[in-house]
Every structure is written in structure tokens, then in C-alpha cells.
Tab-separated table of C-alpha atoms in Angstrom:
chain	number	residue	atom	x	y	z
A	298	MET	CA	81.957	123.708	105.760
A	299	LEU	CA	82.787	127.215	107.110
A	300	LYS	CA	80.764	130.052	107.271
A	301	ILE	CA	82.130	133.164	105.638
A	302	GLY	CA	83.201	134.922	109.050
A	303	GLU	CA	85.075	131.825	110.269
A	304	PHE	CA	86.792	131.494	106.852
A	305	SER	CA	87.656	135.060	107.059
A	306	THR	CA	89.213	134.485	110.428
A	307	LEU	CA	91.186	131.488	109.614
A	308	THR	CA	92.565	132.805	106.263
A	309	GLY	CA	93.038	136.483	107.178
A	310	ILE	CA	91.199	137.828	104.182
A	311	SER	CA	88.434	140.168	105.218
A	312	ILE	CA	84.812	139.433	104.790
A	313	HIS	CA	84.738	142.482	102.330
A	314	MET	CA	87.542	141.279	100.324
A	315	LEU	CA	86.005	137.511	100.117
A	316	ARG	CA	82.791	139.037	98.630
A	317	ASN	CA	84.995	140.849	96.217
A	318	TYR	CA	87.053	137.610	95.214
A	319	ASP	CA	83.640	135.864	94.618
A	320	LYS	CA	82.440	138.663	92.354
A	321	ILE	CA	85.811	138.491	90.272
A	322	GLY	CA	85.579	134.685	90.127
A	323	LEU	CA	88.933	134.405	92.124
A	324	LEU	CA	87.524	132.568	95.328
A	325	LYS	CA	83.785	131.507	95.001
A	326	PRO	CA	82.034	129.991	98.161
A	327	GLU	CA	81.559	126.451	97.745
A	328	GLN	CA	77.846	126.801	98.529
A	329	ILE	CA	75.525	129.951	99.010
A	330	ASP	CA	72.119	129.231	100.929
A	331	CYS	CA	69.263	130.093	98.449
A	332	MET	CA	67.007	131.139	101.596
A	333	ASN	CA	69.367	133.560	103.221
A	334	ASN	CA	72.282	133.974	100.850
A	335	TYR	CA	74.937	132.997	103.595
A	336	ARG	CA	77.942	132.022	101.992
A	337	PHE	CA	79.913	128.791	103.001
A	338	TYR	CA	83.471	127.755	102.071
A	339	GLY	CA	85.085	124.297	102.280
A	340	GLU	CA	88.160	123.596	104.182
A	341	LYS	CA	90.122	122.624	101.020
A	342	GLN	CA	89.672	126.221	99.839
A	343	ILE	CA	91.999	127.210	102.663
A	344	VAL	CA	95.020	126.141	100.505
A	345	ARG	CA	93.816	128.372	97.670
A	346	ALA	CA	93.269	131.445	100.015
A	347	ASN	CA	96.772	130.957	101.343
A	348	HIS	CA	98.006	130.968	97.681
A	349	ILE	CA	96.156	134.149	97.128
A	350	GLN	CA	97.445	135.726	100.217
A	351	VAL	CA	101.236	134.897	99.388
A	352	LEU	CA	100.794	136.198	95.922
A	353	LYS	CA	99.351	139.405	97.129
A	354	SER	CA	102.146	139.647	99.668
A	355	LEU	CA	104.717	139.775	96.639
A	356	GLY	CA	102.846	142.659	95.169
A	357	PHE	CA	100.888	140.686	92.445
A	358	GLY	CA	97.514	142.419	91.544
A	359	LEU	CA	94.207	140.411	91.437
A	360	THR	CA	94.171	139.843	87.602
A	361	GLU	CA	97.569	138.463	87.797
A	362	ILE	CA	96.785	136.328	90.654
A	363	SER	CA	93.780	134.685	88.759
A	364	GLU	CA	96.093	134.036	85.781
A	365	ILE	CA	98.732	132.462	87.989
A	366	LEU	CA	96.188	130.211	89.749
A	367	LYS	CA	94.251	129.003	86.663
A	368	ASP	CA	94.185	125.342	86.236
A	369	GLY	CA	96.906	124.061	84.098
A	370	THR	CA	99.228	126.983	84.517
A	371	THR	CA	102.682	125.734	83.817
A	372	ASN	CA	105.915	126.644	85.809
A	373	ASP	CA	107.328	128.504	82.737
A	374	ARG	CA	104.096	130.615	82.784
A	375	ILE	CA	104.702	131.423	86.449
A	376	LYS	CA	108.238	132.022	85.948
A	377	THR	CA	107.311	134.726	83.135
A	378	PHE	CA	104.992	136.371	85.773
A	379	LEU	CA	107.948	136.639	88.469
A	380	GLU	CA	110.469	137.747	86.024
A	381	THR	CA	108.186	140.440	84.905
A	382	LYS	CA	107.328	141.447	88.551
A	383	ILE	CA	110.928	141.380	89.592
A	384	LYS	CA	111.697	144.103	86.917
A	385	GLU	CA	108.805	146.142	88.037
A	386	LYS	CA	109.631	146.078	91.516
A	387	GLU	CA	113.262	147.044	90.950
A	388	GLU	CA	112.156	150.298	89.062
A	389	SER	CA	109.671	151.193	91.737
A	390	PHE	CA	111.020	153.214	94.654
A	391	SER	CA	108.720	151.438	97.064
A	392	ILE	CA	110.194	147.941	96.637
A	393	THR	CA	111.545	145.998	99.425
A	394	GLU	CA	114.494	143.951	99.307
A	395	ARG	CA	112.570	141.232	101.302
A	396	GLN	CA	109.934	141.144	98.267
A	397	ILE	CA	112.605	140.652	95.649
A	398	ALA	CA	114.575	138.150	97.623
A	399	GLN	CA	111.486	135.852	97.926
A	400	MET	CA	110.733	136.232	94.129
A	401	HIS	CA	114.347	135.316	93.299
A	402	GLN	CA	114.235	132.244	95.464
A	403	ALA	CA	110.796	131.369	93.879
A	404	LEU	CA	112.593	131.490	90.464
A	405	ASN	CA	115.269	129.254	91.661
A	406	GLU	CA	112.936	126.697	93.118
A	407	LEU	CA	110.753	126.632	90.008
A	408	ASP	CA	113.929	125.703	87.949
A	409	MET	CA	114.345	122.776	90.398
A	410	GLN	CA	110.685	121.850	90.055
A	411	ASN	CA	110.126	122.606	93.883
A	412	GLU	CA	106.291	121.931	94.555
A	413	TYR	CA	106.423	124.263	97.567
A	414	THR	CA	107.194	127.307	95.799
A	415	LEU	CA	105.126	130.354	96.856
A	416	SER	CA	103.430	128.429	99.410
A	417	VAL	CA	104.906	130.056	102.648
A	418	SER	CA	102.716	132.905	103.958
A	419	VAL	CA	103.524	135.077	107.105
A	420	LYS	CA	100.500	135.753	109.177
A	421	GLN	CA	99.173	136.669	112.631
A	422	LEU	CA	97.490	133.634	114.275
A	423	SER	CA	95.150	134.633	117.044
A	424	SER	CA	95.282	133.318	120.432
A	425	HIS	CA	93.168	130.497	121.617
A	426	SER	CA	91.843	128.663	124.850
A	427	VAL	CA	92.839	125.036	124.664
A	428	VAL	CA	92.900	121.808	126.562
A	429	SER	CA	95.635	119.443	125.819
A	430	LEU	CA	97.042	115.961	126.488
A	431	ARG	CA	100.855	115.243	126.183
A	432	ASP	CA	102.453	112.027	126.114
A	433	ILE	CA	105.385	109.981	124.669
A	434	ILE	CA	104.663	107.874	121.299
A	435	ARG	CA	107.109	105.585	119.472
A	436	GLU	CA	105.857	106.423	116.054
A	437	PHE	CA	104.081	109.584	114.328
A	438	THR	CA	101.289	107.315	113.097
A	439	GLU	CA	100.489	106.837	116.828
A	440	GLU	CA	99.292	110.384	117.294
A	441	GLY	CA	95.678	109.117	116.591
A	442	LEU	CA	95.776	107.211	119.978
A	443	LEU	CA	96.438	110.640	121.843
A	444	TRP	CA	93.342	112.248	120.188
A	445	GLU	CA	91.229	109.101	121.300
A	446	ARG	CA	92.615	109.587	125.034
A	447	LEU	CA	91.902	113.325	124.954
A	448	ASP	CA	88.331	112.987	123.444
A	449	MET	CA	87.546	110.392	125.948
A	450	SER	CA	88.852	112.453	128.931
A	451	CYS	CA	87.028	115.598	127.553
A	452	ARG	CA	83.559	113.682	127.281
A	453	ALA	CA	84.309	111.920	130.729
A	454	ASN	CA	84.874	115.362	132.535
A	455	GLY	CA	82.316	117.331	130.696
A	456	ILE	CA	84.517	119.504	128.982
A	457	ARG	CA	82.824	122.096	126.626
A	458	LEU	CA	84.759	122.332	123.455
A	459	ALA	CA	84.369	125.240	121.120
A	460	ASP	CA	82.525	125.098	117.961
A	461	VAL	CA	85.477	125.109	115.478
A	462	GLN	CA	86.355	122.961	112.488
A	463	TYR	CA	90.012	122.331	113.461
A	464	CYS	CA	92.389	120.957	116.187
A	465	MET	CA	96.169	121.263	116.842
A	466	ALA	CA	99.169	119.194	117.546
A	467	MET	CA	102.826	120.125	118.628
A	468	THR	CA	105.980	117.880	118.698
A	469	HIS	CA	107.923	118.905	121.733
A	470	SER	CA	111.051	116.609	120.971
A	471	VAL	CA	112.086	113.743	118.904
A	472	ASP	CA	114.447	110.822	119.962
A	473	TYR	CA	114.581	108.444	117.155
A	474	LYS	CA	117.083	106.070	118.962
A	475	ASN	CA	114.934	105.318	121.703
A	476	LYS	CA	111.673	105.683	119.650
A	477	ALA	CA	110.400	108.399	122.112
A	478	ILE	CA	108.303	111.299	120.386
A	479	ASP	CA	107.136	113.871	122.858
A	480	THR	CA	103.572	114.970	121.331
A	481	GLU	CA	101.018	116.993	122.512
A	482	VAL	CA	97.456	117.452	120.948
A	483	PHE	CA	94.933	120.315	121.618
A	484	ARG	CA	91.259	120.965	121.227
A	485	VAL	CA	89.858	124.627	121.557
A	486	VAL	CA	87.679	125.167	124.442
A	487	ASP	CA	85.325	128.099	125.253
A	488	GLN	CA	86.977	128.951	128.635
A	489	VAL	CA	90.144	127.700	130.291
A	490	GLY	CA	89.398	125.525	133.597
A	491	PRO	CA	91.333	124.261	136.396
A	492	ASP	CA	93.881	121.417	135.243
A	493	ILE	CA	92.565	117.564	135.406
A	494	VAL	CA	94.720	114.613	135.881
A	495	GLY	CA	96.133	113.869	132.444
A	496	LEU	CA	94.716	116.907	130.946
A	497	ARG	CA	96.201	120.866	130.924
A	498	PHE	CA	94.288	124.085	130.169
A	499	SER	CA	96.170	126.855	128.828
A	500	LYS	CA	96.166	129.875	126.482
A	501	MET	CA	97.959	129.623	123.098
A	502	PRO	CA	99.135	133.295	122.450
A	503	GLU	CA	98.669	135.472	119.394
A	504	THR	CA	101.801	134.827	117.317
A	505	GLU	CA	103.284	135.871	114.057
A	506	ALA	CA	104.040	132.607	112.139
A	507	ALA	CA	105.344	131.398	108.640
A	508	VAL	CA	102.694	128.974	107.495
A	509	VAL	CA	102.162	126.497	104.781
A	510	ALA	CA	98.686	125.130	104.141
A	511	PHE	CA	98.625	121.948	101.966
A	512	GLN	CA	96.225	119.068	100.955
A	513	GLY	CA	97.323	115.482	101.068
A	514	LYS	CA	98.986	112.703	103.072
A	515	TYR	CA	100.944	113.425	106.200
A	516	SER	CA	104.112	111.580	104.562
A	517	ARG	CA	104.581	115.209	103.015
A	518	LEU	CA	105.177	116.818	106.497
A	519	GLY	CA	108.977	115.858	106.445
A	520	ASP	CA	109.643	117.548	103.209
A	521	ILE	CA	107.412	120.604	104.074
A	522	ASN	CA	109.130	121.238	107.300
A	523	ARG	CA	112.626	121.066	105.819
A	524	TYR	CA	111.707	123.410	103.120
A	525	MET	CA	110.152	125.769	105.731
A	526	TYR	CA	113.144	125.591	107.814
A	527	HIS	CA	115.385	126.972	104.970
A	528	TRP	CA	112.988	129.428	103.754
A	529	ILE	CA	112.595	131.117	107.342
A	530	ILE	CA	116.335	131.475	107.423
A	531	GLU	CA	116.743	132.596	103.920
A	532	ASN	CA	113.984	135.298	104.274
A	533	GLY	CA	115.636	136.899	107.377
A	534	TYR	CA	113.530	135.337	110.268
A	535	ARG	CA	114.405	133.270	113.082
A	536	ILE	CA	112.227	130.430	114.734
A	537	SER	CA	110.794	131.979	117.923
A	538	GLY	CA	108.839	129.052	119.182
A	539	LYS	CA	107.803	125.504	118.699
A	540	ALA	CA	106.170	124.426	115.330
A	541	PHE	CA	102.588	123.165	115.381
A	542	ASN	CA	100.099	121.706	112.966
A	543	ILE	CA	96.497	122.634	112.640
A	544	TYR	CA	94.317	119.965	111.163
A	545	TYR	CA	91.064	120.994	109.051
A	546	ILE	CA	90.238	117.938	107.323
A	547	SER	CA	92.078	114.769	109.158
A	548	PRO	CA	91.392	111.196	109.892
A	549	GLU	CA	88.779	112.165	112.279
A	550	ASN	CA	86.572	113.279	109.416
A	551	GLU	CA	87.934	111.868	106.085
A	552	GLN	CA	89.049	108.495	105.153
A	553	ASN	CA	91.052	109.527	101.973
A	554	PRO	CA	94.428	110.905	103.022
A	555	GLU	CA	94.455	112.704	99.832
A	556	ASN	CA	91.954	114.980	100.910
A	557	PHE	CA	93.606	115.702	104.317
A	558	VAL	CA	93.993	119.713	104.708
A	559	THR	CA	96.758	120.917	106.979
A	560	GLU	CA	98.799	124.140	108.172
A	561	ILE	CA	102.119	123.775	109.326
A	562	CYS	CA	102.842	126.838	111.502
A	563	TYR	CA	106.440	128.038	112.641
A	564	PRO	CA	106.450	131.116	115.125
A	565	ILE	CA	109.004	133.495	113.833
A	566	LYS	CA	110.493	136.798	114.535
A	567	ASN	CA	112.240	139.340	112.229
A	568	ASN	CA	115.959	139.266	112.580
A	569	SER	CA	116.215	142.973	111.761
């Protein structure tokens, strides 16, 4: 569970707006403490929050977003909303070419039954102080071994981890022929310390990134990465750094892979 302030930071939605979303029923807290009225959100709600941010960035109003995100909404229904909004934007002097291009792309993907339509958001990711462990693994499924080693080393060296509900991983290179996947796993720390044998402290800089939040098995990562690569190119951006994953619900705290919640992040810059 995430406090409203933590959820606000992770999703880029202000606390004031989250309270408004609660009031209109668009995004309600998963739990409210009856003693102090503190609001708590579930990690799975990051996916819905991401969808809301994407639709807002395309110019949809909150009433329209509520309709689009209703359970059981069909692709044809979403297509109607998109076609209507395109016409409205074309008649408005303030419309940007980027928004129109993104909505045309979404229409095409809906026709192809693309499940990732309207899933990419562009947001500013804050900087983090991190400790990491980097090594070569033979299969992506072996990433868990790196997490075990990192956590063991952190405990052995008394490294104080930050009280956050997520962690990160980055693939530096992949050599399928020699079964060599250069992978680095990161834990957020309160402060950067001197490097220790096998561990590295660093500061992950603030960056603008294209992000997809999804719930489900890691076997979907390949398809999502391919989709994001094309989305970035088609929408006038270029990749400016190595992609990384943020894990909110993972094998560390959940046994059912269908419940995993992950964000795939690509640092980007505008081509213009």
C-alpha cells in the first residue's frame, strides 16, 4: 500500500487532483484509515493512474476519461471517443500536431486490436540515490539471483535502504549467441556511500521518459519494448539513455505473476 503522497510522486498526479479524482469516482483510494482519514492506494492502481494521465495528455476531459475507463468499454466505443476528439482538436487553434498524430496512431492500433494502445505516457522521473549490483546472467529468468546477492551484500555491509515500495533493473547489453546478458539491479538508498566490493553507489538523474505501466507476466516485456521503440520514433522522440524497469509488485512480494506491476521506462529527448 502507498500513502497518498507516495502515490502522487510515483504517478505525477498532485494530491489535490487525487482528492478530486476520489470525489468524482475516477480513482478512489483502496483504503481510508477510519481513525485519521489517511488515504492509501494499491500498487495496481498505478496502471489506472497511468491511463488517466495518458488520456489527459491527449486532451480528454475527466467525464470522458471516466467513460473510456469503465469496465467493459469496447474498442469500438474507444474508437468513437478518439474520432470525436480528433475532430474537436482539428477545429481548435490550440491543437498540436503531436496530439493528433498520437490519436491517429491509437485509431490504427485499435483496428489491429493492439492491447497497448493509449498505454505510453511521457513523464518526468525524479532522481534517486541508489546502490546497485551488476553482473552477467545467462537467462533473463536469472535476474532473481542478482537481487539475492544485492540484498545479501546490503545486509552484510549495513547499507540503509530507503523506505520505498519499488526497485529497478537495467539491461546494459544482450549477447544471445554467447548467452551473456549484462544486467544491473538497483535499490534506492537514503544517501550515497563509498563503493564496496561488488556494489556501486550512484545517483540516477532526473530524466524525461516514455513509460508504460502494466500488470502481468514478465513474458510480455518483449512485446511491450518493441511497441515502445516504434512509439518513440513515430511520435518525434529519440532514445537518450538505457531503458530500465521499475518493479512495484514482483516475485519479491507476490507469487502470482498475473499480479506483477511493472513500469518500463525509456529516457527520451524531443527531436525538434
